XYZ file of C-alpha atoms in Angstrom:
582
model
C -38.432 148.958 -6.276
C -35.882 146.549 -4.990
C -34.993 146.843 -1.383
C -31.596 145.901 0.189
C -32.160 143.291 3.054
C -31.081 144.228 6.260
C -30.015 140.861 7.431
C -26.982 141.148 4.972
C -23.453 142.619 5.736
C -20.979 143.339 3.116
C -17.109 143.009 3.442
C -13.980 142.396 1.689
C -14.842 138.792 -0.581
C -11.112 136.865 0.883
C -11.794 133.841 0.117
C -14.207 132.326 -2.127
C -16.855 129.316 -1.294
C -19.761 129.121 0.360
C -21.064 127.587 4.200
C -23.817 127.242 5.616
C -23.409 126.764 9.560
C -23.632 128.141 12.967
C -21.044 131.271 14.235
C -19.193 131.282 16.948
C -18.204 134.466 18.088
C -13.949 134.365 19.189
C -12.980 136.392 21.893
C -9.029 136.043 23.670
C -9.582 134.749 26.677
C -8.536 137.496 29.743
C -6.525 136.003 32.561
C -8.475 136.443 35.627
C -6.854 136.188 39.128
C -7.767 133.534 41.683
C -8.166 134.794 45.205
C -8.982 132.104 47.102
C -7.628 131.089 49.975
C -4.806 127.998 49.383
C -3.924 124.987 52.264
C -0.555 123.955 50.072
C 1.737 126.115 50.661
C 4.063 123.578 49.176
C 2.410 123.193 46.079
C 2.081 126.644 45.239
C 6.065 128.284 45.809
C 7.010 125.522 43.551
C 4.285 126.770 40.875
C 5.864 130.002 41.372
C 9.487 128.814 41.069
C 8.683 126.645 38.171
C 6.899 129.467 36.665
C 9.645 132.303 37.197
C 12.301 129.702 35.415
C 9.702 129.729 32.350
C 9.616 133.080 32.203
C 13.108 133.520 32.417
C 13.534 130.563 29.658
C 11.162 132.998 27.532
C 12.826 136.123 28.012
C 16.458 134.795 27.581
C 15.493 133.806 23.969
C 14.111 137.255 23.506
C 17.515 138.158 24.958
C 19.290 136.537 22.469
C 17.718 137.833 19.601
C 17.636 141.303 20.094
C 20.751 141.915 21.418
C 22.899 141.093 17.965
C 20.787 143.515 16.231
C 19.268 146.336 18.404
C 22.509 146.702 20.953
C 22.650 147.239 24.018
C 20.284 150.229 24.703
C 17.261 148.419 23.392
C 18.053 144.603 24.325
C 18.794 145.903 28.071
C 14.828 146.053 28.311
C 14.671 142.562 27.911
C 18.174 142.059 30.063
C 16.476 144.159 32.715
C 13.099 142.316 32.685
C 15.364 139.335 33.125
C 17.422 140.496 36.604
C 13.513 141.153 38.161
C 13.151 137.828 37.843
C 16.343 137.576 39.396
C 15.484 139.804 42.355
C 15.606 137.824 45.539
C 13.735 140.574 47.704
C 10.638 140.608 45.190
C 10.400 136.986 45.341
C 11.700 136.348 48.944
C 8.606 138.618 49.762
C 6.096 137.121 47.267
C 6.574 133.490 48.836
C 6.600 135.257 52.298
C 3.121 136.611 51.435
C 1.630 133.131 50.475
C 2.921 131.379 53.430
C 1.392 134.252 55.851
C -1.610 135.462 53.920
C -2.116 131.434 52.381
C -3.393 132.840 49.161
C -3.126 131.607 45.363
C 0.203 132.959 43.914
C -0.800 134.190 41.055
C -3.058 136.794 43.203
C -0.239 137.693 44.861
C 2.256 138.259 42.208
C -0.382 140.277 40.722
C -0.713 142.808 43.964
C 2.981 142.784 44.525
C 4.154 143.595 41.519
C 1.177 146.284 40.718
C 2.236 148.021 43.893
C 5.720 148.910 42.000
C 3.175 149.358 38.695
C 0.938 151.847 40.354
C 4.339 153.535 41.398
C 6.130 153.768 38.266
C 2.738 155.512 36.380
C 2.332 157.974 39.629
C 5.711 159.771 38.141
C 5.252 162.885 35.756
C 8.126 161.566 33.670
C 7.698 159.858 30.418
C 10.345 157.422 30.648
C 9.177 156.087 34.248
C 5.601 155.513 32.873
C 6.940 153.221 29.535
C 8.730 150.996 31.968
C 5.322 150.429 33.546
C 4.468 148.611 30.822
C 7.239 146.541 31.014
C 6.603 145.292 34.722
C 3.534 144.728 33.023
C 4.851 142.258 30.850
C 6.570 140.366 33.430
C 4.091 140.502 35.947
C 1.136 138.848 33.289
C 3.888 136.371 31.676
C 4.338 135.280 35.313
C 0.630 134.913 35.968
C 0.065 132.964 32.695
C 3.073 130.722 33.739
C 1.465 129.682 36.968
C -1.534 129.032 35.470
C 0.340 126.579 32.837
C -1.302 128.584 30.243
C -0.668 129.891 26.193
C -3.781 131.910 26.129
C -5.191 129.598 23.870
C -9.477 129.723 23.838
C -12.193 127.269 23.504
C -13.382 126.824 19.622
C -16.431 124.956 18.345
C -15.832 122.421 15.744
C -17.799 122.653 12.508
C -18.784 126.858 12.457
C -17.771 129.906 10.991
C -15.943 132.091 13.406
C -16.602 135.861 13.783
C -14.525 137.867 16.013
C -12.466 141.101 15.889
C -9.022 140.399 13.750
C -7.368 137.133 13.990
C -3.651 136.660 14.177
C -1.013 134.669 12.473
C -1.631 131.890 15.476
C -5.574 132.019 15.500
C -5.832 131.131 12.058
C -3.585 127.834 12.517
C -5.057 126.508 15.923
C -8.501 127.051 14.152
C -7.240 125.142 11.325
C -7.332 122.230 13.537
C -10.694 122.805 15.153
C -12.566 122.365 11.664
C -13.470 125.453 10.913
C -15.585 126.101 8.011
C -14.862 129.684 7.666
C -14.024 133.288 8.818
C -15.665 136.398 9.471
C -13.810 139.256 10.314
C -14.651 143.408 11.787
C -10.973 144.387 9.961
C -8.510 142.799 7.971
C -7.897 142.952 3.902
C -7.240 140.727 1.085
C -3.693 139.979 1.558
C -4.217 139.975 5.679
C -2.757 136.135 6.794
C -6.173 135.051 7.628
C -6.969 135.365 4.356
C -4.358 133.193 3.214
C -4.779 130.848 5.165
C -8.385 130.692 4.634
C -7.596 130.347 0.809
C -4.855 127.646 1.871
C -7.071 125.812 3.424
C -10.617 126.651 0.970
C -12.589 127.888 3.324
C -14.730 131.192 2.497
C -13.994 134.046 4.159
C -15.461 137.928 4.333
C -13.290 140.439 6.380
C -13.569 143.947 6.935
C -17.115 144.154 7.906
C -16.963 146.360 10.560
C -19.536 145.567 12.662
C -19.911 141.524 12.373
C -19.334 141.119 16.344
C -22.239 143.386 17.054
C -25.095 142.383 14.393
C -23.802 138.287 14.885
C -24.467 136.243 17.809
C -23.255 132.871 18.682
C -25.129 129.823 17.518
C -26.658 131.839 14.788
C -27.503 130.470 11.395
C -25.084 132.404 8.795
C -24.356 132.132 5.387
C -20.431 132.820 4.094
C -20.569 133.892 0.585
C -16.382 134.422 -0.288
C -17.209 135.228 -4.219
C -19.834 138.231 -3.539
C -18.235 139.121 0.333
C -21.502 138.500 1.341
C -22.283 137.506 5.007
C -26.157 136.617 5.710
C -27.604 136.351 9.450
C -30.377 133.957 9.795
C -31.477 134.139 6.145
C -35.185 133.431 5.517
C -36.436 130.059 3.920
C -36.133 132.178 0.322
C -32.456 132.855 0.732
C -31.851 129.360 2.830
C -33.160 127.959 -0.939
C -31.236 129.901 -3.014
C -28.202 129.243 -1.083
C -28.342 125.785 -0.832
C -28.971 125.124 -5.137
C -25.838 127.783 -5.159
C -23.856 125.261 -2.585
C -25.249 122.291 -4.700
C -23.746 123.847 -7.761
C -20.434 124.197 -6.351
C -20.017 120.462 -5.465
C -20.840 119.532 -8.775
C -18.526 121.983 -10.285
C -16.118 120.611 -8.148
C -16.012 116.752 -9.246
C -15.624 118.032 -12.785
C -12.518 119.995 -11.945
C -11.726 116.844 -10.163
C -11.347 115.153 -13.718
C -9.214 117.460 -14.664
C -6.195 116.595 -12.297
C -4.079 114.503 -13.967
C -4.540 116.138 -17.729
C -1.575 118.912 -18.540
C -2.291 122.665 -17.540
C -1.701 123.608 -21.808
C -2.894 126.400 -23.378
C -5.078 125.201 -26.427
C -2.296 126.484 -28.810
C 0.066 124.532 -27.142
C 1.924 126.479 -24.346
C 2.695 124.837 -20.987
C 2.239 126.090 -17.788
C 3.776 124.914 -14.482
C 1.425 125.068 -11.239
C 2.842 124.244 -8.195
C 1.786 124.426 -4.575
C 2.416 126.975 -1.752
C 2.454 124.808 1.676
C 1.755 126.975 5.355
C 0.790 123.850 7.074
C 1.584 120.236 7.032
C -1.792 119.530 6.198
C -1.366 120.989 3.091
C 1.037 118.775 1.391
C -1.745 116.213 0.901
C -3.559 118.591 -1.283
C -0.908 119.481 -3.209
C 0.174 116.143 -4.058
C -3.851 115.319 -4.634
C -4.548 117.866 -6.713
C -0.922 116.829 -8.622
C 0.699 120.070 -8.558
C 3.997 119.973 -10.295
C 6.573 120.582 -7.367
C 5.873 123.475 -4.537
C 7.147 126.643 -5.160
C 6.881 127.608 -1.908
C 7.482 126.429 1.566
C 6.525 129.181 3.951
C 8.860 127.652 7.131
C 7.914 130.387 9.831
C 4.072 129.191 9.515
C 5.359 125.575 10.029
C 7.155 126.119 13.144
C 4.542 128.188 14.555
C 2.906 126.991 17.281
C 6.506 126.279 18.764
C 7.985 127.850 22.313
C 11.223 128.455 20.760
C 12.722 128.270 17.294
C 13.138 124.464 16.196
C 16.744 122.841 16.351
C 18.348 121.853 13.309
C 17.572 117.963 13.836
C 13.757 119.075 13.872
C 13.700 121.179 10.773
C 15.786 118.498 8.949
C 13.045 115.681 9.399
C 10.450 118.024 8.487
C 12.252 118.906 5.158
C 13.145 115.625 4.320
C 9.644 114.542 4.702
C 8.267 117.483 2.592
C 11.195 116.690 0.051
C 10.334 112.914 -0.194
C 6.892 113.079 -0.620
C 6.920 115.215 -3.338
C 9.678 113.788 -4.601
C 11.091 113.659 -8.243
C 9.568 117.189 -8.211
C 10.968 120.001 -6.946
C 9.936 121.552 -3.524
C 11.577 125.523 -2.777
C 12.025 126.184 0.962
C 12.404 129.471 1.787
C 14.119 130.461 4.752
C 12.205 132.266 7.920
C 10.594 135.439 6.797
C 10.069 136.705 10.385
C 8.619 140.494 11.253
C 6.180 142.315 10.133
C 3.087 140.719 10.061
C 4.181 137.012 10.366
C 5.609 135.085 12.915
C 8.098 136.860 15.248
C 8.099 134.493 18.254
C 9.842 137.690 20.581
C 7.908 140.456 22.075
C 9.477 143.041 19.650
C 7.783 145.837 18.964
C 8.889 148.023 16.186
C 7.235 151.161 14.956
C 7.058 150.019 11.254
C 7.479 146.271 11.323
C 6.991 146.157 7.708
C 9.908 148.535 7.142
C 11.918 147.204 10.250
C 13.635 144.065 11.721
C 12.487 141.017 9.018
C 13.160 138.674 6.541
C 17.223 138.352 5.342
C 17.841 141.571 7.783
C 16.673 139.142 10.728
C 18.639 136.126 9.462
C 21.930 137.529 8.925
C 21.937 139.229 12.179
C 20.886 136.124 13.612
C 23.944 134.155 12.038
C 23.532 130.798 13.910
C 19.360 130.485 13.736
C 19.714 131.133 10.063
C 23.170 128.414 9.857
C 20.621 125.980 11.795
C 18.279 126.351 9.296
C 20.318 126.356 6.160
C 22.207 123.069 7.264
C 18.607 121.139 7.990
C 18.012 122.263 4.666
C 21.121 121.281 2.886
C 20.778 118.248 4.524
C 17.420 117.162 3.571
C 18.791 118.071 -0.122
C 20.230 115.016 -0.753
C 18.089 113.895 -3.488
C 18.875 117.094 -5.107
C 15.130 118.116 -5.382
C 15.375 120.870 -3.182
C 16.464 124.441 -3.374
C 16.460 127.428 -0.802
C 14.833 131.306 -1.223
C 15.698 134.049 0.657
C 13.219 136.305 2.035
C 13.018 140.255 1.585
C 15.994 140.662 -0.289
C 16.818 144.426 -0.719
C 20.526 144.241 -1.968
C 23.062 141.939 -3.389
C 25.783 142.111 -0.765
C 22.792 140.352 1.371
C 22.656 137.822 -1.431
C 26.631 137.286 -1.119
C 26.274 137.071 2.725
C 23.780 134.520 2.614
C 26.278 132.625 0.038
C 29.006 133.022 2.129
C 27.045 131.226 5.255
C 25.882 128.587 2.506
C 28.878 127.866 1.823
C 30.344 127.617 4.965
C 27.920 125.240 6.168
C 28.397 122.949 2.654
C 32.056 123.103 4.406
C 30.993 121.991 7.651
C 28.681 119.425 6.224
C 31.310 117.650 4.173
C 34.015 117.432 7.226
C 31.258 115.600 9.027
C 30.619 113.297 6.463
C 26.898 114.410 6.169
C 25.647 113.879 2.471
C 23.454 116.996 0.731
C 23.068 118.634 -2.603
C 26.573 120.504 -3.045
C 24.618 121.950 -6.461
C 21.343 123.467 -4.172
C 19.657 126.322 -6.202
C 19.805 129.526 -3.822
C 17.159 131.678 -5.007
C 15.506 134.915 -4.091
C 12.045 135.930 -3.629
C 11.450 139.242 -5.555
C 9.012 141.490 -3.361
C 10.997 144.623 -2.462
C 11.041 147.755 -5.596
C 14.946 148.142 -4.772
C 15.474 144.381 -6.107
C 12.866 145.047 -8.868
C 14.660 147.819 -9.971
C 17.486 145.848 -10.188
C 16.587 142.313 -11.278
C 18.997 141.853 -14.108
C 21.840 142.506 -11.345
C 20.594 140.545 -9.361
C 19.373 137.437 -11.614
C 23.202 137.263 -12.210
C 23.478 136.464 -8.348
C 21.199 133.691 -8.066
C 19.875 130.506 -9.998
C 16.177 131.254 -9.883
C 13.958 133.954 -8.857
C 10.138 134.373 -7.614
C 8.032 137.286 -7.011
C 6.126 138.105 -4.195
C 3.641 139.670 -5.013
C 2.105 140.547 -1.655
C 4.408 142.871 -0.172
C 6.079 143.951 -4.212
C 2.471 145.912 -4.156
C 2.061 146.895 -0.787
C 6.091 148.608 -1.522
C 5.528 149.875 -4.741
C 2.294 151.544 -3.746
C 3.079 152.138 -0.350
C -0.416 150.704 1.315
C -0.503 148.717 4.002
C -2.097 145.524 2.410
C -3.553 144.497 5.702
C -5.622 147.922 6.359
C -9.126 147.356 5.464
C -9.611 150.901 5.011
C -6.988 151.622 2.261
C -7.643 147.729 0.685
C -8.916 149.852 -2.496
C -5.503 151.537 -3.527
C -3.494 147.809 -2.976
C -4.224 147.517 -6.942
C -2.383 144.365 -8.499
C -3.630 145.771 -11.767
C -2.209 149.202 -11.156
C 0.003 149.548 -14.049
C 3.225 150.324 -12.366
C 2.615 146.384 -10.708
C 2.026 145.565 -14.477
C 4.800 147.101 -15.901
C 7.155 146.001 -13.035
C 5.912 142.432 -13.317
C 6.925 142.759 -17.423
C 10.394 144.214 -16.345
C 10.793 141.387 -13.996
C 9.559 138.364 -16.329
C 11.690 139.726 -19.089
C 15.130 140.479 -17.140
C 15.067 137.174 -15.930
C 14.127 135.413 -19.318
C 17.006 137.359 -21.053
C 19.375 135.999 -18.560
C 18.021 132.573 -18.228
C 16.626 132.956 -14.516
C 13.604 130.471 -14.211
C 11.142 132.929 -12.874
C 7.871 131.777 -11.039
C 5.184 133.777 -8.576
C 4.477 132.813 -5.517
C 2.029 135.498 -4.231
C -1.585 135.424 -3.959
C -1.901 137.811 -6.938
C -0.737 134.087 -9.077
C -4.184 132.772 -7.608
C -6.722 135.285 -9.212
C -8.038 133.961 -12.156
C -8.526 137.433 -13.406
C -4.838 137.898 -13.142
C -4.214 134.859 -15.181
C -4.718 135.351 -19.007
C -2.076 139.090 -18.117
C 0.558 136.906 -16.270
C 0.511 134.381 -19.031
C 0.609 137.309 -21.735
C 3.510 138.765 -20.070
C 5.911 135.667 -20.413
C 5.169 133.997 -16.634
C 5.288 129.995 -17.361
C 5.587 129.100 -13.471
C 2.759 129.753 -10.899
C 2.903 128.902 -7.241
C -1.014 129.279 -5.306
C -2.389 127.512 -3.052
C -3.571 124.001 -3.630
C -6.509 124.640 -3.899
C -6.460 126.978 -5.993
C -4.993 125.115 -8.885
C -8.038 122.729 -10.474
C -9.703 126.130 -11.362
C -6.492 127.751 -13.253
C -5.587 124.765 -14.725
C -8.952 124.669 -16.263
C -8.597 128.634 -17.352
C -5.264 127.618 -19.001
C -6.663 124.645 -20.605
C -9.435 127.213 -22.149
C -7.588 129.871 -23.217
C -5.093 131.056 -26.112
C -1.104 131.997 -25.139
C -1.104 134.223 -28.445
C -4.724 136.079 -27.179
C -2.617 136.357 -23.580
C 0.198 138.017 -25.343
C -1.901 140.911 -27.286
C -3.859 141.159 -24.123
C -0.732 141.559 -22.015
C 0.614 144.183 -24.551
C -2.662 146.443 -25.067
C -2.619 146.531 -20.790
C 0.878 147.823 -20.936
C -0.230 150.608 -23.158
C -2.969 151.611 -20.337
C -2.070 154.386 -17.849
C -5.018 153.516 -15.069
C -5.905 150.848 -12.763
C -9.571 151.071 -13.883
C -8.491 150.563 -17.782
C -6.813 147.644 -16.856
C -9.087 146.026 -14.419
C -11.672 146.602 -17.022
C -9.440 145.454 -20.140
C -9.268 141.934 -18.069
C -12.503 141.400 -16.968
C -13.866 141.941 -20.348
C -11.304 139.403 -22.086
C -12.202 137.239 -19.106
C -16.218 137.735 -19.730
C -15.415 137.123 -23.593
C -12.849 134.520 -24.051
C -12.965 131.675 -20.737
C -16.075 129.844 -20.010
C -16.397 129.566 -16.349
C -18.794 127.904 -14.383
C -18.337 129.817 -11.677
C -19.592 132.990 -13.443
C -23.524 131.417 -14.046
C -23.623 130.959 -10.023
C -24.692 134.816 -10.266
């Protein structure tokens, strides 16, 4: 009788390969407070000056942000946070108390201000004990100022890391650290360290749960992203079987390797478009590498990322032009900052329902001159007319005619300064909410190309959180309302001569990509490396088999049909390697 293993955990399978290496278990680092005594007095009132004008600097761009949108009840937090700083009895008597008591300032701003803390969470009323928080806020932004600090934590080079959930931020400073692969307690498919993990082809297994307990740092581990495996100092048996598995996969790579420069062509004939999505710089070599025709998709919020403040237009314009350039004569789309719910929002907004709340074109248009600095860099880095422009979370077409108007009025401003750019630049939209689905022959009239977004056009239509482990099983890309949607989509836009492309991580799956094909989509945006594999699917597989595939799925009423409709044509009809690793 065959026993499972106990040295084995099983998660979510987010991104597929295989490592071998150490773990190093990721925890934030916690501020702690220096009490020691201090002989510069000097020294340290000018830390705390320096670091009450960063603060400040912080919270005035919060300031500025959430005032267009959430008025003045909600943006007087912020405006109120900002006049503490401004309070000279607070401060007169926190540089008082380090010239008498000669202690570190950051222990005294920290005993100070928890005196009016401890105060505020005495009082039996509700609204006294949220504002604790916000003293909160201040008092550890002011701490973490001192201390010239961004939170940022020690990372090993070369190991898997294993740690709790990893944010938007984690994922790209561990990008540069070398890190051969994630393992997560929570997070789903579609969570952003999964995305990146794929951008960057690294395995990773999330949702396991328990990984920080059973793993310790400096253990052996092996990351299997096909099976969602994770192994804890396997035995010699597994160590061997592992290693002919990793063996395989190099090999398998170097012959998708020859496969680069040959057409992605059905075998009856039908041509396919793959182009790259690009989170990070360090992408763009891999998409021109592994000669991806154009990128479909330039997510700018994960560029700008590790910035303080949102870049100024001169920034964003040399970025742009550099993307544009390189991939130059093909196309490159750069879609405009799709701030909020789970990505980048660099202000300390919370929102109840970020997914539902303050993002994407609802951000930019209340945000008029953020979004005009970004539409002008891009406008200008359009002058060799290879670039076009998608909006974010569209939901209506008066925010499609907004967006035109502010287009146009910086074309306007452009042209009096004598500043050359594409007066032609596609404006296209990214297809992800049901409203615009619903819609999509209306709104195909509106724009000159259109890509779906398949990410959050699930997590809408089915109304799951994609990044909640415990409800990953109902986000279904093969539910058929996502397949019939999809069909509506592809067709509307075909009948009204819309170039339509996907952009999600549902274009990736290679089980997805015989029904995509079937259902009329020519134009596939993954991430780079993601396309040797599905251009060698394509390059197996017949457009006409596609098509009667597509058709018999649209005739199923279940997810399970489906799912099992397209792994048996998968099984059947495409030879891949990857298959005889198991």
């Amino acid at each position: 009788m065959k026993t499972e293993q106990t040295n084995i955990l099983k998660g979510i399978a987010a991104a597929p390969g295989i490592i071998i290496t150490q773990a190093f278990i990721y925890q934030k680092e916690k501020e702690t407070i220096n009490d020691e005594k201090i002989t510069d007095i000097e020294e340290a009132c000018k830390n705390l000056e320096t670091a009450v004008q960063q603060s400040k600097k912080e919270l005035n761009k919060i300031f500025s942000l959430a005032v267009d949108k959430l008025g003045e009840k909600r943006a007087a937090i912020f405006e109120a946070q900002i006049m503490i700083l401004d309070d000279p009895i607070l401060f007169d008597n926190i540089k008082s108390r380090i010239k008498s008591e000669m202690r570190t300032p950051e222990y005294i701003v920290h005993d100070e201000i928890s005196k009016y803390i401890d105060l505020l969470n005495l009082s039996n009323e509700a609204y006294m004990k949220e504002r604790s928080h916000d003293i909160e806020d201040i008092k550890n932004r002011i701490i973490k100022n001192i201390k010239k600090k961004k939170w940022k934590s020690r990372v090993i080079t070369d190991a898997v890391i294993v740690t709790g959930t990893i944010s938007p931020s984690d994922t790209v400073l561990f990008s540069r650290d070398s890190v051969r692969g994630y393992v997560t307690d929570f997070g789903g498919l579609t969570s952003h360290a999964a995305i990146v993990a794929r951008s960057l082809n690294i395995p990773a297994v999330l949702g396991l749960h328990d990984a920080t307990n059973r793993i310790k740092d400096g253990d052996t581990i092996i990351v299997d992203g096909y099976k969602g495996e994770v192994i804890i100092n396997p035995d010699e048996k597994q160590l061997t079987e592992y290693s002919k598995k990793v063996e395989k996969l190099q090999k398998y790579d170097k012959e998708l390797d020859k496969l680069k420069t040959l057409p992605s062509t059905t075998i009856d004939g039908k041509e396919i478009q793959l182009l790259g999505n690009l989170d990070l710089t360090d992408e763009l070599d891999f998409i021109i590498n592994n000669c991806a025709k154009g990128i479909g998709l330039v997510r700018t919020e994960q560029l700008f990322e590790g910035n303080d403040v949102f870049p100024d237009e001169q920034t964003q314009y040399k970025l742009y032009k550099d993307i544009s350039e390189r991939i130059y004569p093909d196309t490159v789309i750069i879609r405009a900052f799709d701030i909020g719910g789970d990505k980048v929002l660099p202000v300390d907004l919370k929102e109840p329902n970020p997914f539902l709340g303050w993002r994407g074109v609802r951000l930019l248009l209340d945000s008029k001159d953020l979004f005009k600095t970004q539409i002008r860099a891009i406008l200008r880095a359009s002058a060799h007319k290879n670039v076009k422009i998608m909006i974010p979370m569209v939901a209506s077409i008066v925010e499609i005619r907004e967006t035109k108007k502010i287009v146009a009025e910086c074309m306007k401003e452009l042209s009096k300064e004598g500043i050359p750019y594409d007066k032609h630049l596609g404006i296209g939209v990214m297809i992800e909410i049901p409203s615009a689905a619903v819609m999509i022959s209306e709104f195909a009239d509106e724009c000159d190309f259109v890509s779906i977004g398949t990410n959050d056009l699930i997590q809408y239509l089915l109304a799951v959180d994609r990044g909640n482990d415990i409800v990953s099983g109902i986000y279904q890309e093969f539910n058929p309302a996502v397949v019939r949607t999809l069909n509506n989509i592809i067709k509307e836009c075909k009948k009204k001569g819309r170039d339509v492309s996907m952009c999600g991580e549902m274009a990736a799956d290679p089980f997805a990509l015989p029904l995509l094909i079937g259902l009329g989509l020519e134009s596939f945006s993954v991430s780079p490396s993601a396309i040797p594999i599905l251009k060698k699917l394509i390059r197996t597989m017949s457009f006409n088999d596609a098509e009667k595939l597509a058709n018999d799925c649209l005739n199923l009423n279940t997810e399970k049909e489906i799912n099992s409709l397209l792994h048996k044509f998968f099984n059947q009809e495409l030879q891949d390697q990857i298959k005889s690793l198991y």
